[in-house]
Amino acid sequence: MTLEVPSRCSTECLRKIRSHGAQWLPRFACLRSGSSLLRAFRMMQEDGLDPSSFTLVSVVQACSNLSKSEGLRLGKQVHGYGLRNGFYSDGKTFTYNSLISMYAKLGKVYDSVALFDRFDNRDMVTWNTMISSLAQNERDEEALALVNQMVLSGIKPDGVTLSSVLPACSRLELFSTGKEIHAYALRNDGLFENSFVACALVDMYCNFGKVDEGRYVFDRVSEKRLGIWNAMISGYAQNGLYEEALDQFIQVETIASLMPNATTLASVLPACVCSETFPDKESIHGYVVKRGLECDKYVQNTLMDMYSRVGKLDVARRIFNGMEARDVVSWNTMITGCIICGHFSEAFHLLSQMQRTRNTDDEIDTDAVVHTNYKPNNISLITVLPACAILAALAKGKEIHAYAVRNFSSSDVAVGSALVDMYAKCGCLTLSRRVFDRMSKRNVITWNVLIMAYGMNGQGEEALRLFQDMVIGGEAKPNEVTYIAVFAACSHAGMVDKGVDLFHKMRKDHEVEPTAEHYACVVDLLGRAGKLEEAYHLITTMKPGIQQAAAWSSLLGSCRIHHNVKLGETAANHLFELEPNVSSHYVLLSNIYAAAGLWDKAMEVRNKMKELGVKKEPGYSWIEVGDQVHQFRAGDSLHPQSAEVHAFLEKLWSKMRKEGYVPDTSCVLHNVDEDEKELLLCGHSEKLAIAFGILNTAPGTPIRVAKNLRVCNDCHTASKYISKIEGRDIILRDVRRFHHFRNGSCSCGDYW
């Protein structure tokens, strides 16, 4: 057998190997790269030297450090060589173990399982290698089943076994199994003191939101190495305990006298972003540079995430472009950053560019010059699908769905849930339900997404039926978000009594404690139905403070709907104290005053906003035409087709008036004459997007528009007339719900 391997390697080391013979090969496993080791193996064969089992193990390990395609090609050659020369018939476990590990690392877990099943002389390492391989490839049920099989065969799990399967418990949401493993570690041979086991336990408890239990494990480890400190910092950060994470980070040096590594910094950076007590976010970057870790790939990924979340996408982009070695996480982080900052088109472009880029960045072996394309993984898909949902970019979402099907990702519960959400938010409730029904496994997120989708489409009865199916089937247990979705569904459908009844029973029925968000939902439910005094009374039963802000905001919105100036003022005054920098509070009160003709008071509110430097969030609407998403804002004149769109709207305006349309000028919050008010109404972003869609799509094609704010009364009325005149279905999604316009009527029944 002659291995075809890259030619670059350490000439001096190869010369020594050639002079000393085959028994020296394992001593030169520190060659600069796996490809050098493989070339040394080829030179041995050319010189007629016979390799030993140890030689073959070293070569197999070298193959596992190459890219998948190259590693498999060479690894199979080595495997075949070993079979032909009897290396796998002598019962030596370490030769089999190396093969099992190699195939698993290169993504061929089925081959690893086949080897494992055919090998009878298994030892502890064999079992652990197979269990670890399954867990690392997220075949978690099989990993846990193999642990049981291992115990039944008479071999006691050790620290490697436990640390391998604990992450599987987290992913499968098997908290009770994780606790059983913890109990086993306490009972057996001091496994609890094993640093890997302790780290895995802290990580497991924190993944389940049980941070106190994770801290309990941490405190009882006598010799704390850096790994367990990192696990605790990460656990605090991922559970929103940012100050605790930062405090733990400080203690790594001040108390433990340990040197933070790349993992430490990657764990604490998210806390730096979110902590209010750490205002100078970028200063942590200086610390990274002082530690000499600014070129570490994992630290760079978290730095990109940090800068994106503080709105400095240009800095994140600079780090990304300057990276010597990118991996899939780097691409996913940059795509996420674009979405966070609202650069959706750039996110889609990066996803496409990611697949076209040819690099060596994902190679562990720096000497193995094997070019590969980056392949979007499940994280890539669940990162970009919400962008399709935000923009109502159905065609782009379908492309990603097709990719997921082709690459067997659609069966993943997270990807499936994101697809259900995407179709629902694009107004395709039938497709959303179809994806949901075809999923072999669903979690609480999947159920919540679909319940919320039915609610946003005004189908409250169907949302409640789905909630009952969830409870009866037992596939997932209702949580806080489930009840938010149910209350929203009741609110949009006017099911007041049912929603209030569920609110009073949620603690008893499903052990879900009512939160501020639940109170806000029920206030919205009552207020939307005109029961403003009941809504006000419910808020007064809450503990005073910032937690009341969402409820007061719901009441203020209801006062705008029902033109209740007095109660609106009360709600607004509370909000000005609790959240003085939130523009929507001022805008809603100004709307209430304007609708009541109280222009002086409306102007006072506007002036107060200016004094405080509070800026109103501009209204945007998006529409997908072809493979491009177009954005419009009120009065837009920057779009290439702006003149054509405005001219079309003028003609449409005349047709609408003949059909009986009367502009609702109360939606204009400026004290100007009626003609100017009508002109301002004509330029609202959703009208521009709808007109653009009519001009650029075939007759009869549905028009799908998404808006970042609540649709105004006039645009709602106008959309009904446009749907009838143009013979188009118009699906308009605002920040609250969906409106399906057809032949002059809306699916909301004007209850919104």
mmCIF file of N, CA and C in Angstrom, residues 153-226:
data_model
loop_
_atom_site.group_PDB
_atom_site.id
_atom_site.type_symbol
_atom_site.label_atom_id
_atom_site.label_comp_id
_atom_site.label_asym_id
_atom_site.label_seq_id
_atom_site.Cartn_x
_atom_site.Cartn_y
_atom_site.Cartn_z
ATOM 1 N N SER A 153 -22.709 -5.565 31.158
ATOM 2 C CA SER A 153 -21.605 -6.442 30.763
ATOM 3 C C SER A 153 -20.572 -6.612 31.880
ATOM 4 N N GLY A 154 -20.795 -5.899 32.982
ATOM 5 C CA GLY A 154 -19.916 -6.061 34.139
ATOM 6 C C GLY A 154 -18.826 -5.033 34.271
ATOM 7 N N ILE A 155 -18.842 -3.986 33.452
ATOM 8 C CA ILE A 155 -17.820 -2.935 33.525
ATOM 9 C C ILE A 155 -18.434 -1.701 34.165
ATOM 10 N N LYS A 156 -17.791 -1.202 35.222
ATOM 11 C CA LYS A 156 -18.296 -0.027 35.931
ATOM 12 C C LYS A 156 -17.884 1.250 35.207
ATOM 13 N N PRO A 157 -18.820 2.150 34.963
ATOM 14 C CA PRO A 157 -18.474 3.435 34.338
ATOM 15 C C PRO A 157 -17.454 4.200 35.174
ATOM 16 N N ASP A 158 -16.542 4.877 34.492
ATOM 17 C CA ASP A 158 -15.559 5.697 35.195
ATOM 18 C C ASP A 158 -15.818 7.178 34.892
ATOM 19 N N GLY A 159 -14.870 8.024 35.242
ATOM 20 C CA GLY A 159 -15.050 9.458 35.063
ATOM 21 C C GLY A 159 -15.244 9.865 33.617
ATOM 22 N N VAL A 160 -14.539 9.196 32.706
ATOM 23 C CA VAL A 160 -14.686 9.511 31.279
ATOM 24 C C VAL A 160 -16.100 9.185 30.810
ATOM 25 N N THR A 161 -16.629 8.051 31.274
ATOM 26 C CA THR A 161 -17.992 7.652 30.900
ATOM 27 C C THR A 161 -18.998 8.714 31.327
ATOM 28 N N LEU A 162 -18.913 9.115 32.585
ATOM 29 C CA LEU A 162 -19.892 10.057 33.124
ATOM 30 C C LEU A 162 -19.791 11.417 32.449
ATOM 31 N N SER A 163 -18.572 11.907 32.265
ATOM 32 C CA SER A 163 -18.414 13.230 31.648
ATOM 33 C C SER A 163 -18.827 13.218 30.180
ATOM 34 N N SER A 164 -18.853 12.034 29.566
ATOM 35 C CA SER A 164 -19.284 11.927 28.165
ATOM 36 C C SER A 164 -20.797 11.974 28.031
ATOM 37 N N VAL A 165 -21.527 11.344 28.978
ATOM 38 C CA VAL A 165 -22.982 11.223 28.818
ATOM 39 C C VAL A 165 -23.767 12.338 29.504
ATOM 40 N N LEU A 166 -23.171 13.063 30.427
ATOM 41 C CA LEU A 166 -23.909 14.152 31.081
ATOM 42 C C LEU A 166 -24.386 15.222 30.093
ATOM 43 N N PRO A 167 -23.569 15.618 29.089
ATOM 44 C CA PRO A 167 -24.101 16.558 28.089
ATOM 45 C C PRO A 167 -25.294 15.990 27.326
ATOM 46 N N ALA A 168 -25.321 14.667 27.132
ATOM 47 C CA ALA A 168 -26.462 14.040 26.453
ATOM 48 C C ALA A 168 -27.734 14.206 27.271
ATOM 49 N N CYS A 169 -27.616 14.129 28.591
ATOM 50 C CA CYS A 169 -28.782 14.341 29.469
ATOM 51 C C CYS A 169 -29.351 15.746 29.281
ATOM 52 N N SER A 170 -28.460 16.731 29.131
ATOM 53 C CA SER A 170 -28.909 18.111 28.915
ATOM 54 C C SER A 170 -29.658 18.236 27.603
ATOM 55 N N ARG A 171 -29.077 17.679 26.542
ATOM 56 C CA ARG A 171 -29.697 17.820 25.226
ATOM 57 C C ARG A 171 -31.036 17.093 25.143
ATOM 58 N N LEU A 172 -31.160 15.971 25.853
ATOM 59 C CA LEU A 172 -32.408 15.199 25.837
ATOM 60 C C LEU A 172 -33.395 15.675 26.903
ATOM 61 N N GLU A 173 -32.977 16.677 27.688
ATOM 62 C CA GLU A 173 -33.810 17.225 28.765
ATOM 63 C C GLU A 173 -34.181 16.142 29.787
ATOM 64 N N LEU A 174 -33.205 15.286 30.088
ATOM 65 C CA LEU A 174 -33.403 14.194 31.060
ATOM 66 C C LEU A 174 -32.741 14.588 32.375
ATOM 67 N N PHE A 175 -33.402 15.486 33.092
ATOM 68 C CA PHE A 175 -32.821 15.993 34.335
ATOM 69 C C PHE A 175 -32.709 14.898 35.380
ATOM 70 N N SER A 176 -33.722 14.039 35.465
ATOM 71 C CA SER A 176 -33.695 12.963 36.468
ATOM 72 C C SER A 176 -32.532 12.008 36.210
ATOM 73 N N THR A 177 -32.250 11.728 34.935
ATOM 74 C CA THR A 177 -31.112 10.859 34.599
ATOM 75 C C THR A 177 -29.801 11.525 34.996
ATOM 76 N N GLY A 178 -29.705 12.826 34.766
ATOM 77 C CA GLY A 178 -28.508 13.556 35.179
ATOM 78 C C GLY A 178 -28.285 13.484 36.675
ATOM 79 N N LYS A 179 -29.370 13.580 37.445
ATOM 80 C CA LYS A 179 -29.250 13.477 38.905
ATOM 81 C C LYS A 179 -28.847 12.061 39.330
ATOM 82 N N GLU A 180 -29.335 11.061 38.605
ATOM 83 C CA GLU A 180 -28.935 9.676 38.908
ATOM 84 C C GLU A 180 -27.428 9.498 38.700
ATOM 85 N N ILE A 181 -26.908 10.088 37.629
ATOM 86 C CA ILE A 181 -25.467 10.004 37.359
ATOM 87 C C ILE A 181 -24.689 10.723 38.457
ATOM 88 N N HIS A 182 -25.218 11.867 38.928
ATOM 89 C CA HIS A 182 -24.590 12.586 40.038
ATOM 90 C C HIS A 182 -24.531 11.692 41.276
ATOM 91 N N ALA A 183 -25.649 11.013 41.564
ATOM 92 C CA ALA A 183 -25.689 10.121 42.729
ATOM 93 C C ALA A 183 -24.682 8.986 42.582
ATOM 94 N N TYR A 184 -24.568 8.441 41.368
ATOM 95 C CA TYR A 184 -23.604 7.359 41.117
ATOM 96 C C TYR A 184 -22.181 7.858 41.376
ATOM 97 N N ALA A 185 -21.890 9.107 40.929
ATOM 98 C CA ALA A 185 -20.551 9.661 41.134
ATOM 99 C C ALA A 185 -20.239 9.817 42.615
ATOM 100 N N LEU A 186 -21.230 10.167 43.414
ATOM 101 C CA LEU A 186 -21.026 10.329 44.855
ATOM 102 C C LEU A 186 -20.771 8.992 45.543
ATOM 103 N N ARG A 187 -21.403 7.939 45.025
ATOM 104 C CA ARG A 187 -21.302 6.622 45.676
ATOM 105 C C ARG A 187 -20.051 5.847 45.291
ATOM 106 N N ASN A 188 -19.449 6.146 44.149
ATOM 107 C CA ASN A 188 -18.437 5.248 43.598
ATOM 108 C C ASN A 188 -17.049 5.864 43.487
ATOM 109 N N ASP A 189 -16.140 5.373 44.275
ATOM 110 C CA ASP A 189 -14.695 5.564 44.111
ATOM 111 C C ASP A 189 -14.265 7.020 43.932
ATOM 112 N N GLY A 190 -14.915 7.914 44.613
ATOM 113 C CA GLY A 190 -14.521 9.310 44.555
ATOM 114 C C GLY A 190 -14.637 9.940 43.186
ATOM 115 N N LEU A 191 -15.569 9.436 42.352
ATOM 116 C CA LEU A 191 -15.739 9.993 41.015
ATOM 117 C C LEU A 191 -16.136 11.464 41.061
ATOM 118 N N PHE A 192 -16.764 11.862 42.155
ATOM 119 C CA PHE A 192 -17.208 13.242 42.283
ATOM 120 C C PHE A 192 -16.019 14.198 42.248
ATOM 121 N N GLU A 193 -14.869 13.744 42.724
ATOM 122 C CA GLU A 193 -13.681 14.593 42.739
ATOM 123 C C GLU A 193 -12.966 14.632 41.393
ATOM 124 N N ASN A 194 -13.411 13.783 40.458
ATOM 125 C CA ASN A 194 -12.838 13.814 39.116
ATOM 126 C C ASN A 194 -13.177 15.162 38.475
ATOM 127 N N SER A 195 -12.164 15.883 38.027
ATOM 128 C CA SER A 195 -12.389 17.245 37.537
ATOM 129 C C SER A 195 -13.312 17.283 36.326
ATOM 130 N N PHE A 196 -13.213 16.277 35.448
ATOM 131 C CA PHE A 196 -14.074 16.242 34.263
ATOM 132 C C PHE A 196 -15.529 15.990 34.646
ATOM 133 N N VAL A 197 -15.732 15.101 35.606
ATOM 134 C CA VAL A 197 -17.090 14.809 36.069
ATOM 135 C C VAL A 197 -17.693 16.039 36.739
ATOM 136 N N ALA A 198 -16.921 16.688 37.599
ATOM 137 C CA ALA A 198 -17.417 17.877 38.295
ATOM 138 C C ALA A 198 -17.794 18.982 37.304
ATOM 139 N N CYS A 199 -16.949 19.197 36.295
ATOM 140 C CA CYS A 199 -17.254 20.197 35.257
ATOM 141 C C CYS A 199 -18.543 19.851 34.528
ATOM 142 N N ALA A 200 -18.678 18.574 34.158
ATOM 143 C CA ALA A 200 -19.864 18.139 33.421
ATOM 144 C C ALA A 200 -21.120 18.283 34.269
ATOM 145 N N LEU A 201 -21.011 18.033 35.581
ATOM 146 C CA LEU A 201 -22.165 18.188 36.480
ATOM 147 C C LEU A 201 -22.571 19.657 36.605
ATOM 148 N N VAL A 202 -21.593 20.533 36.790
ATOM 149 C CA VAL A 202 -21.901 21.972 36.868
ATOM 150 C C VAL A 202 -22.586 22.418 35.582
ATOM 151 N N ASP A 203 -22.039 21.993 34.453
ATOM 152 C CA ASP A 203 -22.593 22.355 33.156
ATOM 153 C C ASP A 203 -24.013 21.821 32.991
ATOM 154 N N MET A 204 -24.233 20.580 33.413
ATOM 155 C CA MET A 204 -25.554 19.962 33.284
ATOM 156 C C MET A 204 -26.598 20.710 34.102
ATOM 157 N N TYR A 205 -26.293 20.987 35.358
ATOM 158 C CA TYR A 205 -27.254 21.690 36.215
ATOM 159 C C TYR A 205 -27.561 23.088 35.664
ATOM 160 N N CYS A 206 -26.545 23.781 35.190
ATOM 161 C CA CYS A 206 -26.768 25.130 34.654
ATOM 162 C C CYS A 206 -27.574 25.091 33.357
ATOM 163 N N ASN A 207 -27.379 24.056 32.550
ATOM 164 C CA ASN A 207 -28.170 23.913 31.325
ATOM 165 C C ASN A 207 -29.652 23.749 31.631
ATOM 166 N N PHE A 208 -29.964 23.184 32.778
ATOM 167 C CA PHE A 208 -31.357 23.023 33.198
ATOM 168 C C PHE A 208 -31.856 24.220 34.012
ATOM 169 N N GLY A 209 -31.031 25.254 34.095
ATOM 170 C CA GLY A 209 -31.431 26.438 34.853
ATOM 171 C C GLY A 209 -31.292 26.274 36.354
ATOM 172 N N LYS A 210 -30.665 25.191 36.792
ATOM 173 C CA LYS A 210 -30.486 24.920 38.226
ATOM 174 C C LYS A 210 -29.111 25.428 38.664
ATOM 175 N N VAL A 211 -28.956 26.736 38.642
ATOM 176 C CA VAL A 211 -27.638 27.317 38.909
ATOM 177 C C VAL A 211 -27.213 27.088 40.358
ATOM 178 N N ASP A 212 -28.151 27.119 41.281
ATOM 179 C CA ASP A 212 -27.807 26.892 42.696
ATOM 180 C C ASP A 212 -27.245 25.496 42.897
ATOM 181 N N GLU A 213 -27.839 24.503 42.222
ATOM 182 C CA GLU A 213 -27.318 23.133 42.315
ATOM 183 C C GLU A 213 -25.930 23.040 41.684
ATOM 184 N N GLY A 214 -25.748 23.754 40.565
ATOM 185 C CA GLY A 214 -24.428 23.785 39.941
ATOM 186 C C GLY A 214 -23.400 24.394 40.876
ATOM 187 N N ARG A 215 -23.800 25.466 41.575
ATOM 188 C CA ARG A 215 -22.895 26.107 42.530
ATOM 189 C C ARG A 215 -22.592 25.173 43.706
ATOM 190 N N TYR A 216 -23.588 24.380 44.105
ATOM 191 C CA TYR A 216 -23.396 23.415 45.195
ATOM 192 C C TYR A 216 -22.292 22.420 44.829
ATOM 193 N N VAL A 217 -22.341 21.929 43.578
ATOM 194 C CA VAL A 217 -21.305 20.999 43.109
ATOM 195 C C VAL A 217 -19.950 21.709 43.103
ATOM 196 N N PHE A 218 -19.935 22.919 42.562
ATOM 197 C CA PHE A 218 -18.691 23.695 42.474
ATOM 198 C C PHE A 218 -18.049 23.882 43.845
ATOM 199 N N ASP A 219 -18.838 24.250 44.829
ATOM 200 C CA ASP A 219 -18.309 24.555 46.166
ATOM 201 C C ASP A 219 -17.734 23.324 46.860
ATOM 202 N N ARG A 220 -18.199 22.138 46.466
ATOM 203 C CA ARG A 220 -17.763 20.932 47.158
ATOM 204 C C ARG A 220 -16.614 20.191 46.470
ATOM 205 N N VAL A 221 -16.086 20.775 45.430
ATOM 206 C CA VAL A 221 -14.881 20.229 44.798
ATOM 207 C C VAL A 221 -13.681 20.811 45.526
ATOM 208 N N SER A 222 -12.871 19.944 46.099
ATOM 209 C CA SER A 222 -11.773 20.415 46.951
ATOM 210 C C SER A 222 -10.659 21.070 46.140
ATOM 211 N N GLU A 223 -10.318 20.470 45.008
ATOM 212 C CA GLU A 223 -9.246 21.023 44.176
ATOM 213 C C GLU A 223 -9.861 21.545 42.875
ATOM 214 N N LYS A 224 -10.088 22.841 42.835
ATOM 215 C CA LYS A 224 -10.766 23.435 41.680
ATOM 216 C C LYS A 224 -9.749 23.820 40.610
ATOM 217 N N ARG A 225 -9.832 23.124 39.492
ATOM 218 C CA ARG A 225 -8.993 23.482 38.356
ATOM 219 C C ARG A 225 -9.714 24.528 37.500
ATOM 220 N N LEU A 226 -9.007 25.039 36.521
ATOM 221 C CA LEU A 226 -9.565 26.121 35.710
ATOM 222 C C LEU A 226 -10.841 25.689 34.991
#
